CSV table of C-alpha atoms in Angstrom, one decimal:
chain,number,residue,atom,x,y,z
K,1,MET,CA,0.0,0.0,0.0
K,2,THR,CA,1.3,3.5,-0.9
K,3,PRO,CA,1.7,5.4,2.3
K,4,LEU,CA,-0.4,8.4,3.0
K,5,TRP,CA,2.6,10.2,4.4
K,6,THR,CA,6.2,9.3,5.1
K,7,SER,CA,8.0,10.8,8.1
K,8,ALA,CA,10.3,12.6,5.6
K,9,GLU,CA,7.2,14.2,3.9
K,10,ILE,CA,5.8,15.2,7.3
K,11,GLU,CA,9.1,16.8,8.2
K,12,ALA,CA,9.2,18.7,5.0
K,13,ALA,CA,5.6,19.9,5.3
K,14,THR,CA,5.8,20.9,8.9
K,15,GLY,CA,9.4,22.0,9.4
K,16,GLY,CA,9.6,19.4,12.2
K,17,THR,CA,12.2,16.8,13.1
K,18,ALA,CA,11.6,13.1,12.9
K,19,SER,CA,12.9,10.9,15.6
K,20,ALA,CA,12.9,7.9,13.3
K,21,SER,CA,11.8,6.9,9.8
K,22,PHE,CA,8.2,5.7,9.5
K,23,ASP,CA,5.2,5.6,7.1
K,24,VAL,CA,1.5,6.2,8.0
K,25,THR,CA,-1.7,5.2,6.2
K,26,GLY,CA,-4.1,7.5,8.1
K,27,VAL,CA,-4.3,10.6,10.4
K,28,THR,CA,-6.4,11.4,13.4
K,29,PHE,CA,-6.3,13.6,16.5
K,30,ASP,CA,-8.8,11.5,18.3
K,31,SER,CA,-7.1,8.6,20.1
K,32,ARG,CA,-10.3,6.6,20.0
K,33,GLU,CA,-10.1,6.5,16.2
K,34,VAL,CA,-6.5,5.3,15.9
K,35,GLU,CA,-5.9,2.3,13.7
K,36,PRO,CA,-2.7,0.4,13.0
K,37,GLY,CA,-0.4,2.4,10.8
K,38,TRP,CA,-1.9,5.8,11.5
K,39,LEU,CA,-0.4,9.1,12.6
K,40,PHE,CA,-1.7,10.4,15.9
K,41,VAL,CA,-1.7,14.2,16.1
K,42,ALA,CA,-1.4,15.3,19.7
K,43,MET,CA,-3.6,18.4,19.6
K,44,PRO,CA,-3.6,20.7,22.7
K,45,GLY,CA,-7.0,21.2,24.3
K,46,THR,CA,-8.8,23.1,27.0
K,47,VAL,CA,-9.9,19.9,28.8
K,48,ALA,CA,-7.2,17.4,27.9
K,49,ASP,CA,-3.8,17.5,26.1
K,50,GLY,CA,-3.3,15.1,23.2
K,51,HIS,CA,0.1,14.3,24.4
K,52,ASP,CA,-1.5,12.5,27.3
K,53,PHE,CA,-2.9,10.0,24.8
K,54,VAL,CA,0.2,9.3,22.8
K,55,ALA,CA,1.1,6.1,24.6
K,56,GLY,CA,-2.4,4.8,24.2
K,57,ALA,CA,-2.3,5.6,20.5
K,58,PHE,CA,0.9,3.6,20.1
K,59,GLY,CA,-0.7,0.9,22.0
K,60,LYS,CA,-3.4,0.7,19.4
K,61,GLY,CA,-0.8,0.4,16.6
K,62,ALA,CA,-0.1,4.0,15.6
K,63,SER,CA,3.0,4.2,13.4
K,64,GLY,CA,4.0,7.7,14.5
K,65,ALA,CA,2.9,10.9,16.3
K,66,LEU,CA,3.0,14.6,15.6
K,67,VAL,CA,4.0,16.3,18.9
K,68,SER,CA,5.4,19.5,20.4
K,69,ARG,CA,7.4,17.7,23.0
K,70,PRO,CA,9.5,14.5,22.8
K,71,VAL,CA,7.6,11.2,23.4
K,72,ASP,CA,8.5,7.5,23.5
K,73,GLY,CA,7.9,6.1,20.0
K,74,PRO,CA,8.4,7.4,16.4
K,75,HIS,CA,7.4,11.0,16.1
K,76,VAL,CA,7.9,14.3,14.3
K,77,LEU,CA,8.6,17.1,16.8
K,78,VAL,CA,7.2,20.5,15.9
K,79,GLU,CA,6.9,23.8,17.8
K,80,ASP,CA,3.1,24.1,17.3
K,81,VAL,CA,0.9,21.1,16.6
K,82,PRO,CA,-2.2,22.9,15.2
K,83,ALA,CA,0.0,24.9,12.9
K,84,ALA,CA,1.8,21.8,11.9
K,85,LEU,CA,-1.5,20.0,11.1
K,86,GLU,CA,-2.5,23.0,9.0
K,87,ALA,CA,0.9,22.9,7.2
K,88,LEU,CA,0.3,19.2,6.5
K,89,ALA,CA,-3.1,20.1,5.1
K,90,LYS,CA,-1.6,22.6,2.7
K,91,ALA,CA,0.9,20.0,1.6
K,92,ALA,CA,-1.8,17.5,0.9
K,93,ARG,CA,-3.8,20.1,-1.2
K,94,ALA,CA,-0.6,21.1,-3.1
K,95,ARG,CA,0.2,17.6,-4.2
K,96,MET,CA,-3.3,16.7,-5.3
K,97,ALA,CA,-3.7,17.1,-9.0
K,98,GLY,CA,-7.5,16.4,-9.2
K,99,ARG,CA,-10.5,18.6,-8.7
K,100,VAL,CA,-11.6,20.0,-5.4
K,101,LEU,CA,-15.1,20.9,-4.4
K,102,GLY,CA,-16.1,22.9,-1.4
K,103,VAL,CA,-19.6,22.9,0.3
K,104,THR,CA,-21.1,25.3,2.8
K,105,GLY,CA,-24.6,26.5,3.7
K,106,SER,CA,-26.9,27.1,6.6
K,107,VAL,CA,-28.7,23.8,6.1
K,108,GLY,CA,-28.1,20.7,4.0
K,109,LYS,CA,-24.3,20.9,3.7
K,110,THR,CA,-23.4,17.6,5.2
K,111,GLY,CA,-26.0,15.7,3.3
K,112,THR,CA,-25.2,17.5,0.1
K,113,LYS,CA,-21.5,16.8,0.7
K,114,GLU,CA,-22.2,13.1,1.1
K,115,ALA,CA,-24.4,13.0,-2.0
K,116,LEU,CA,-21.8,14.8,-4.0
K,117,ALA,CA,-19.0,12.5,-3.0
K,118,ALA,CA,-21.3,9.5,-3.8
K,119,ALA,CA,-22.1,11.0,-7.2
K,120,LEU,CA,-18.4,11.3,-8.1
K,121,GLU,CA,-17.5,8.0,-6.6
K,122,ARG,CA,-19.9,6.2,-8.9
K,123,ARG,CA,-17.4,6.6,-11.8
K,124,HIS,CA,-14.2,6.9,-9.8
K,125,ARG,CA,-14.2,4.1,-7.2
K,126,GLY,CA,-11.7,4.6,-4.5
K,127,LYS,CA,-10.5,7.9,-5.9
K,128,VAL,CA,-12.9,10.3,-4.2
K,129,HIS,CA,-11.9,11.8,-0.9
K,130,ARG,CA,-14.4,13.6,1.4
K,131,SER,CA,-14.4,15.1,4.8
K,132,LEU,CA,-15.9,12.6,7.2
K,133,LYS,CA,-18.7,13.3,9.8
K,134,SER,CA,-19.0,17.0,10.2
K,135,TYR,CA,-15.3,17.8,10.3
K,136,ASN,CA,-15.9,21.3,8.9
K,137,ASN,CA,-14.2,23.7,11.4
K,138,HIS,CA,-10.7,25.1,12.0
K,139,THR,CA,-9.4,21.7,13.1
K,140,GLY,CA,-11.7,19.4,11.1
K,141,VAL,CA,-10.9,20.8,7.7
K,142,PRO,CA,-7.1,20.6,8.1
K,143,LEU,CA,-7.5,17.0,9.3
K,144,SER,CA,-9.7,16.1,6.4
K,145,LEU,CA,-7.2,17.6,4.0
K,146,ALA,CA,-4.3,15.8,5.7
K,147,ARG,CA,-6.2,12.5,5.2
K,148,MET,CA,-6.5,13.1,1.4
K,149,PRO,CA,-4.6,10.4,-0.6
K,150,ARG,CA,-2.1,11.8,-3.1
K,151,ASP,CA,-3.8,10.1,-6.1
K,152,SER,CA,-7.3,11.4,-5.4
K,153,VAL,CA,-9.2,12.4,-8.5
K,154,TYR,CA,-11.8,14.4,-6.5
K,155,GLY,CA,-11.8,16.0,-3.0
K,156,VAL,CA,-15.1,17.1,-1.4
K,157,PHE,CA,-14.8,19.3,1.7
K,158,GLU,CA,-17.5,20.7,4.0
K,159,MET,CA,-16.9,24.1,5.6
K,160,GLY,CA,-18.9,25.4,8.5
K,161,MET,CA,-18.8,28.5,10.7
K,162,ASN,CA,-20.4,30.3,13.5
K,163,HIS,CA,-18.5,33.6,13.2
K,164,ALA,CA,-17.5,35.8,10.3
K,165,GLY,CA,-14.1,35.1,8.9
K,166,GLU,CA,-14.0,31.4,9.7
K,167,ILE,CA,-14.9,30.2,6.2
K,168,ARG,CA,-12.4,32.7,4.7
K,169,ALA,CA,-9.6,30.8,6.5
K,170,LEU,CA,-11.0,27.4,5.6
K,171,THR,CA,-11.5,28.1,1.9
K,172,ALA,CA,-7.9,29.4,1.7
K,173,LEU,CA,-6.8,25.9,2.8
K,174,VAL,CA,-9.2,24.0,0.6
K,175,ARG,CA,-8.8,26.1,-2.6
K,176,PRO,CA,-11.8,24.7,-4.3
K,177,HIS,CA,-12.4,24.6,-8.1
K,178,VAL,CA,-16.1,24.5,-7.4
K,179,ALA,CA,-17.7,26.3,-4.4
K,180,LEU,CA,-21.3,25.5,-3.5
K,181,ILE,CA,-23.6,27.2,-1.0
K,182,THR,CA,-26.7,25.0,-0.3
K,183,ALA,CA,-29.0,27.5,1.4
K,184,ILE,CA,-29.1,30.6,3.7
K,185,ALA,CA,-31.1,30.4,6.9
K,186,PRO,CA,-30.9,31.8,10.4
K,187,ALA,CA,-28.4,29.3,11.8
K,188,HIS,CA,-25.8,30.8,14.2
K,189,ILE,CA,-27.7,34.1,14.1
K,190,GLU,CA,-26.9,34.6,17.8
K,191,ASN,CA,-23.3,35.3,16.8
K,192,LEU,CA,-23.8,36.9,13.4
K,193,ARG,CA,-26.8,39.1,14.4
K,194,SER,CA,-28.5,39.1,11.0
K,195,ILE,CA,-29.3,36.8,8.0
K,196,GLU,CA,-27.5,39.2,5.7
K,197,ALA,CA,-24.4,38.7,7.8
K,198,ILE,CA,-24.9,35.0,7.6
K,199,ALA,CA,-25.1,35.2,3.8
K,200,ASP,CA,-21.9,37.3,3.7
K,201,ALA,CA,-20.1,34.8,5.9
K,202,LYS,CA,-21.1,31.9,3.7
K,203,ALA,CA,-20.1,33.8,0.6
K,204,GLU,CA,-16.5,33.8,1.9
K,205,ILE,CA,-16.2,30.4,0.4
K,206,PHE,CA,-15.8,32.0,-3.0
K,207,GLU,CA,-12.7,33.9,-1.9
K,208,GLY,CA,-10.7,30.6,-2.1
K,209,LEU,CA,-11.7,29.6,-5.6
K,210,GLU,CA,-9.0,28.6,-7.9
K,211,PRO,CA,-8.6,30.6,-11.1
K,212,GLY,CA,-11.3,29.6,-13.6
K,213,GLY,CA,-13.5,28.3,-10.7
K,214,THR,CA,-17.2,28.0,-10.5
K,215,ALA,CA,-19.6,29.3,-7.9
K,216,ILE,CA,-22.9,27.6,-7.3
K,217,ILE,CA,-25.6,29.6,-5.6
K,218,PRO,CA,-29.2,28.8,-4.4
K,219,ASN,CA,-31.8,30.7,-6.5
K,220,ASP,CA,-34.6,30.3,-3.9
K,221,THR,CA,-33.3,32.8,-1.3
K,222,PRO,CA,-33.9,36.5,-0.8
K,223,TYR,CA,-30.1,36.8,-0.6
K,224,ARG,CA,-29.4,35.4,-4.1
K,225,ASP,CA,-28.2,38.7,-5.5
K,226,ARG,CA,-26.1,39.4,-2.5
K,227,LEU,CA,-24.4,36.0,-3.1
K,228,LEU,CA,-24.1,36.7,-6.8
K,229,ARG,CA,-22.3,40.0,-6.1
K,230,ALA,CA,-19.8,38.2,-3.9
K,231,ALA,CA,-19.2,35.4,-6.3
K,232,ARG,CA,-18.6,37.7,-9.3
K,233,ARG,CA,-15.4,39.0,-7.5
K,234,HIS,CA,-13.9,35.5,-7.5
K,235,ALA,CA,-15.6,33.1,-9.9
K,236,GLU,CA,-15.2,32.8,-13.6
K,237,THR,CA,-18.5,30.9,-13.9
K,238,ILE,CA,-21.6,31.2,-11.7
K,239,ARG,CA,-24.5,28.8,-11.7
K,240,THR,CA,-27.8,29.1,-9.8
K,241,PHE,CA,-29.9,26.2,-8.8
K,242,GLY,CA,-33.5,25.9,-7.7
K,243,SER,CA,-36.8,27.1,-9.1
K,244,GLY,CA,-37.9,30.0,-11.3
K,245,ASP,CA,-35.1,31.4,-13.5
K,246,ALA,CA,-32.4,29.2,-12.0
K,247,ASP,CA,-29.7,27.9,-14.4
K,248,ILE,CA,-30.1,24.4,-12.9
K,249,THR,CA,-33.8,23.7,-12.2
K,250,SER,CA,-36.4,20.9,-11.9
K,251,LEU,CA,-38.7,20.7,-14.9
K,252,HIS,CA,-40.7,17.9,-13.3
K,253,ALA,CA,-40.6,16.3,-9.8
K,254,VAL,CA,-43.1,13.7,-8.4
K,255,ARG,CA,-42.9,11.4,-5.4
K,256,SER,CA,-41.6,8.0,-6.4
K,257,ASP,CA,-42.8,4.6,-5.2
K,258,ASN,CA,-39.9,4.3,-2.7
K,259,GLY,CA,-40.8,7.5,-1.0
K,260,GLY,CA,-38.1,9.6,-2.7
K,261,SER,CA,-38.6,11.6,-5.9
K,262,LEU,CA,-38.5,11.2,-9.6
K,263,VAL,CA,-37.0,14.3,-11.2
K,264,THR,CA,-36.3,15.7,-14.6
K,265,ALA,CA,-33.8,18.5,-14.3
K,266,ARG,CA,-32.5,21.1,-16.8
K,267,LEU,CA,-28.7,21.4,-16.5
K,268,ALA,CA,-26.4,23.7,-18.3
K,269,SER,CA,-25.4,21.0,-20.9
K,270,ALA,CA,-28.4,18.7,-21.0
K,271,ASP,CA,-31.7,17.5,-19.4
K,272,LEU,CA,-31.4,14.5,-17.0
K,273,THR,CA,-34.1,12.3,-15.5
K,274,TYR,CA,-33.2,10.6,-12.2
K,275,THR,CA,-34.5,9.3,-8.9
K,276,ILE,CA,-33.6,10.5,-5.4
K,277,ALA,CA,-33.7,7.9,-2.6
K,278,GLN,CA,-34.3,10.5,0.2
K,279,PRO,CA,-37.8,11.8,0.6
K,280,GLY,CA,-38.7,15.5,0.7
K,281,GLU,CA,-38.8,18.6,-1.5
K,282,HIS,CA,-35.6,19.8,0.2
K,283,TRP,CA,-33.8,16.8,-1.3
K,284,VAL,CA,-34.9,17.8,-4.8
K,285,SER,CA,-33.1,21.1,-4.2
K,286,ASN,CA,-30.1,19.3,-2.8
K,287,SER,CA,-29.9,17.1,-5.8
K,288,LEU,CA,-29.9,20.1,-8.2
K,289,ALA,CA,-27.0,21.5,-6.2
K,290,VAL,CA,-25.2,18.2,-6.5
K,291,LEU,CA,-25.7,17.9,-10.2
K,292,ALA,CA,-24.7,21.5,-10.7
K,293,ALA,CA,-21.4,20.8,-8.9
K,294,VAL,CA,-20.9,17.5,-10.8
K,295,GLU,CA,-21.4,19.3,-14.1
K,296,ALA,CA,-19.0,22.1,-13.1
K,297,ALA,CA,-16.4,19.6,-12.2
K,298,GLY,CA,-16.6,17.9,-15.6
K,299,ALA,CA,-17.8,14.6,-14.1
K,300,ASP,CA,-20.3,12.0,-15.3
K,301,LEU,CA,-23.9,13.3,-14.9
K,302,ALA,CA,-25.5,10.0,-15.7
K,303,ALA,CA,-23.5,8.2,-13.0
K,304,ALA,CA,-24.3,10.9,-10.6
K,305,GLY,CA,-28.0,10.4,-11.3
K,306,LEU,CA,-27.7,6.7,-10.5
K,307,ALA,CA,-25.8,7.4,-7.3
K,308,LEU,CA,-28.6,9.7,-6.1
K,309,GLY,CA,-31.1,6.9,-6.5
K,310,ASP,CA,-29.0,4.5,-4.5
K,311,MET,CA,-28.0,6.8,-1.6
K,312,GLY,CA,-29.6,6.0,1.7
K,313,GLY,CA,-30.3,8.2,4.6
K,314,LEU,CA,-27.4,9.4,6.8
K,315,LYS,CA,-27.3,8.8,10.6
K,316,GLY,CA,-28.7,11.8,12.3
K,317,ARG,CA,-29.7,13.3,9.0
K,318,GLY,CA,-32.7,11.5,7.7
K,319,GLU,CA,-31.8,7.8,8.3
K,320,ARG,CA,-35.0,5.8,8.5
K,321,LEU,CA,-35.2,3.0,11.1
K,322,THR,CA,-37.7,0.4,11.9
K,323,VAL,CA,-38.1,0.3,15.7
K,324,PRO,CA,-40.1,-1.7,18.2
K,325,ALA,CA,-43.5,-0.3,19.2
K,326,LYS,CA,-46.6,-1.5,20.9
K,327,GLY,CA,-48.1,-4.2,18.8
K,328,GLY,CA,-45.4,-4.3,16.2
K,329,THR,CA,-43.0,-1.8,14.7
K,330,ALA,CA,-42.9,1.9,13.8
K,331,LEU,CA,-40.9,4.1,11.5
K,332,LEU,CA,-38.3,6.4,13.2
K,333,ILE,CA,-36.9,9.2,11.0
K,334,ASP,CA,-33.6,10.2,12.6
K,335,GLU,CA,-32.8,14.0,12.1
K,336,SER,CA,-31.2,14.3,15.5
K,337,TYR,CA,-27.9,15.8,14.4
K,338,ASN,CA,-28.9,19.4,13.9
K,339,ALA,CA,-31.8,21.8,13.6
K,340,ASN,CA,-32.7,25.4,12.7
K,341,PRO,CA,-36.0,26.9,11.6
K,342,ALA,CA,-35.5,26.1,7.9
K,343,SER,CA,-34.5,22.5,8.4
K,344,MET,CA,-37.2,22.0,11.0
K,345,ALA,CA,-39.8,23.2,8.5
K,346,ALA,CA,-38.4,21.0,5.7
K,347,THR,CA,-38.4,17.8,7.7
K,348,LEU,CA,-41.9,18.5,9.1
K,349,ALA,CA,-43.1,19.0,5.5
K,350,ASN,CA,-41.6,15.6,4.7
K,351,LEU,CA,-43.4,14.0,7.6
K,352,ALA,CA,-46.7,15.4,6.3
K,353,VAL,CA,-46.5,13.3,3.1
K,354,GLU,CA,-45.1,10.1,4.8
K,355,PRO,CA,-47.6,7.3,4.2
K,356,VAL,CA,-48.5,5.9,7.6
K,357,GLU,CA,-50.9,3.3,8.9
K,358,GLY,CA,-50.9,4.8,12.4
K,359,ARG,CA,-50.2,8.3,13.7
K,360,ARG,CA,-47.6,11.0,13.0
K,361,LEU,CA,-45.5,11.8,16.0
K,362,ALA,CA,-42.6,14.3,16.5
K,363,VAL,CA,-40.0,14.6,19.1
K,364,LEU,CA,-38.6,18.1,18.7
K,365,GLY,CA,-35.8,19.7,20.7
K,366,THR,CA,-34.3,23.1,21.2
K,367,MET,CA,-32.7,24.9,18.2
K,368,ARG,CA,-29.5,26.5,19.5
K,369,GLU,CA,-27.5,29.6,18.6
K,370,LEU,CA,-30.6,31.7,17.8
K,371,GLY,CA,-29.9,34.3,20.5
K,372,GLU,CA,-32.6,37.0,20.8
K,373,HIS,CA,-34.5,35.4,17.9
K,374,GLY,CA,-34.9,32.1,19.7
K,375,GLU,CA,-38.4,32.6,21.3
K,376,ALA,CA,-39.9,33.8,18.0
K,377,ALA,CA,-38.2,31.0,16.0
K,378,HIS,CA,-39.4,28.3,18.3
K,379,ALA,CA,-43.0,29.7,18.3
K,380,GLY,CA,-42.8,29.9,14.5
K,381,LEU,CA,-42.6,26.1,14.3
K,382,ALA,CA,-46.3,25.9,15.2
K,383,GLU,CA,-47.5,26.4,11.6
K,384,PRO,CA,-45.2,23.7,10.2
K,385,VAL,CA,-46.2,21.3,13.0
K,386,LEU,CA,-49.9,21.8,12.3
K,387,ALA,CA,-49.4,21.6,8.5
K,388,ALA,CA,-47.6,18.3,8.9
K,389,GLY,CA,-50.6,16.7,10.6
K,390,VAL,CA,-48.7,15.8,13.7
K,391,ASP,CA,-51.0,13.8,16.0
K,392,GLU,CA,-48.8,14.1,19.1
K,393,LEU,CA,-45.8,16.1,20.0
K,394,ILE,CA,-43.0,15.6,22.5
K,395,LEU,CA,-40.9,18.7,23.1
K,396,VAL,CA,-37.5,18.8,24.7
K,397,GLY,CA,-36.0,21.8,26.5
K,398,GLU,CA,-37.2,25.0,28.1
K,399,GLU,CA,-37.0,26.9,24.8
K,400,MET,CA,-39.8,24.7,23.4
K,401,ALA,CA,-42.2,26.4,25.8
K,402,ALA,CA,-42.7,29.0,23.2
K,403,LEU,CA,-43.9,26.4,20.7
K,404,GLU,CA,-46.2,24.8,23.2
K,405,GLN,CA,-47.8,28.2,23.9
K,406,ALA,CA,-48.1,29.0,20.2
K,407,LEU,CA,-49.9,25.7,19.5
K,408,GLY,CA,-52.5,26.7,22.1
K,409,GLY,CA,-53.7,23.2,22.9
K,410,ARG,CA,-54.5,22.3,19.3
K,411,LEU,CA,-52.8,18.9,19.6
K,412,PRO,CA,-51.5,16.8,22.6
K,413,VAL,CA,-48.1,18.1,23.8
K,414,THR,CA,-45.7,16.6,26.3
K,415,ARG,CA,-42.8,18.8,27.3
K,416,VAL,CA,-39.8,17.2,29.0
K,417,ALA,CA,-36.4,18.4,30.2
K,418,ASP,CA,-34.0,16.0,28.4
K,419,SER,CA,-33.4,13.2,26.0
K,420,ALA,CA,-33.9,10.4,28.5
K,421,ALA,CA,-37.3,11.8,29.6
K,422,ALA,CA,-38.2,12.2,25.9
K,423,ALA,CA,-37.3,8.5,25.2
K,424,ASP,CA,-39.5,7.5,28.2
K,425,ALA,CA,-42.4,9.5,26.8
K,426,LEU,CA,-42.0,8.2,23.3
K,427,GLN,CA,-41.7,4.5,24.4
K,428,ALA,CA,-45.0,4.9,26.3
K,429,ARG,CA,-46.8,6.3,23.2
K,430,LEU,CA,-45.3,4.7,20.1
K,431,ALA,CA,-47.6,2.1,18.5
K,432,ALA,CA,-47.4,-0.2,15.5
K,433,GLY,CA,-47.7,1.7,12.2
K,434,ASP,CA,-46.7,5.1,13.7
K,435,ALA,CA,-44.1,7.3,12.1
K,436,VAL,CA,-42.0,9.5,14.4
K,437,LEU,CA,-39.7,12.4,13.5
K,438,VAL,CA,-36.8,13.1,15.9
K,439,LYS,CA,-35.1,16.4,15.4
K,440,ALA,CA,-33.1,19.0,17.5
K,441,SER,CA,-29.7,20.7,17.7
K,442,ASN,CA,-27.0,18.1,18.3
K,443,GLY,CA,-26.3,19.4,21.8
K,444,VAL,CA,-29.8,18.4,22.9
K,445,GLY,CA,-28.6,14.8,22.7
K,446,LEU,CA,-31.5,13.2,20.9
K,447,ALA,CA,-29.1,10.8,19.2
K,448,SER,CA,-29.2,8.8,22.5
K,449,LEU,CA,-33.0,8.6,22.2
K,450,VAL,CA,-32.6,7.2,18.7
K,451,GLU,CA,-30.0,4.6,19.9
K,452,ARG,CA,-32.3,3.6,22.8
K,453,MET,CA,-35.4,3.3,20.5
K,454,ALA,CA,-33.6,1.5,17.7
K,455,GLY,CA,-31.3,-0.9,19.6
K,456,GLY,CA,-29.9,-3.1,16.9
K,457,ALA,CA,-32.5,-2.1,14.3
K,458,ALA,CA,-31.6,-2.0,10.7
K,459,PRO,CA,-32.2,0.9,8.4
K,460,CYS,CA,-35.6,0.9,6.8
K,461,SER,CA,-35.6,0.1,3.0
K,462,THR,CA,-38.7,2.2,2.2
């Protein structure tokens, strides 16, 4: 196997000094992820120092470590570990001769990133690198870059932020040929104060575009022209996706037998008919963004369409699970990873059209980082909840009192303090044939509810 990095390459990239010669096949700064042959990056932290876990990493088979003080075992010694990881990321990007795609947005960026990687992988098996999980911040993006194999044909990287200037720094590392914004919504508005500021912060992704690069922008947002103005300063080509006069648009979309959608889309070069495995109108929009990026990268559109039809739901972001319930089984839709007003509305709309034999239930938790807008945003969920035909609602967190009050007793509501209490309430209510949506900001911890409800359940095939 060709090594991901040699100790000599790590030395050259970071300016460090190797204690011995070694090769690595992977990189991580989480000692729990270490596999035999990997490089362990001993990142400093506010709670724990990565150097305290070096011995454990070697015990799990790490080939070397990146450290700022000498340790027992093969290592590269540097002055500053985070700076060294960033330098390794830059070296990985510099040696990669393929095409790089960057994704950001207020909602849908992880799912779109995964779908985009799957679309490219369909034709280039084993040659598409992507950022895993939601490694999209000032440490996650450098790690994702450092993990990119030298012979990658495509790299797909997610970039996130909760303050202005953060994506500017990340896109300078990623240097995408294609930069995609999925949507603009009031996520992180507590820090950025306005949706206009959110749009400007997301538009920073265009600043890192390589010469001749393409910017891909959502057409269905009041901030489209604001994004267009930002893109024109950096992109040679701009494509909009969505409805109306968008460059990439759906000519026809209907619900398919498997719960997803059958879509005919107009692209810049051709029309394409394809299916989407994931249900919901928001995934039609996501698919248009994916195909716009695939086309901009010069990749195979037909293969991308096939990949969209095969792609299943992601854990915490739409995965569908069959779970035990009174008298049989029920459908659990796991959206527990994140939530903001736009994504809440989209997934509730999806629940509205979910065919069910029993009832529609929802377990909804607090949406975080909304600041002074929080009370109004939570109360504003009342209309989407009612439109979805929810029969019973379990609310998690004090902030959800605003939604309970806005509903005014129009459906049964149980409000609880935490995920454990929500799981108790759901288990007491869930019956055969029901469908339940579980959604909240990640910090609420509803993933533990999903794990408890699902146990060893397999993903649902419908």
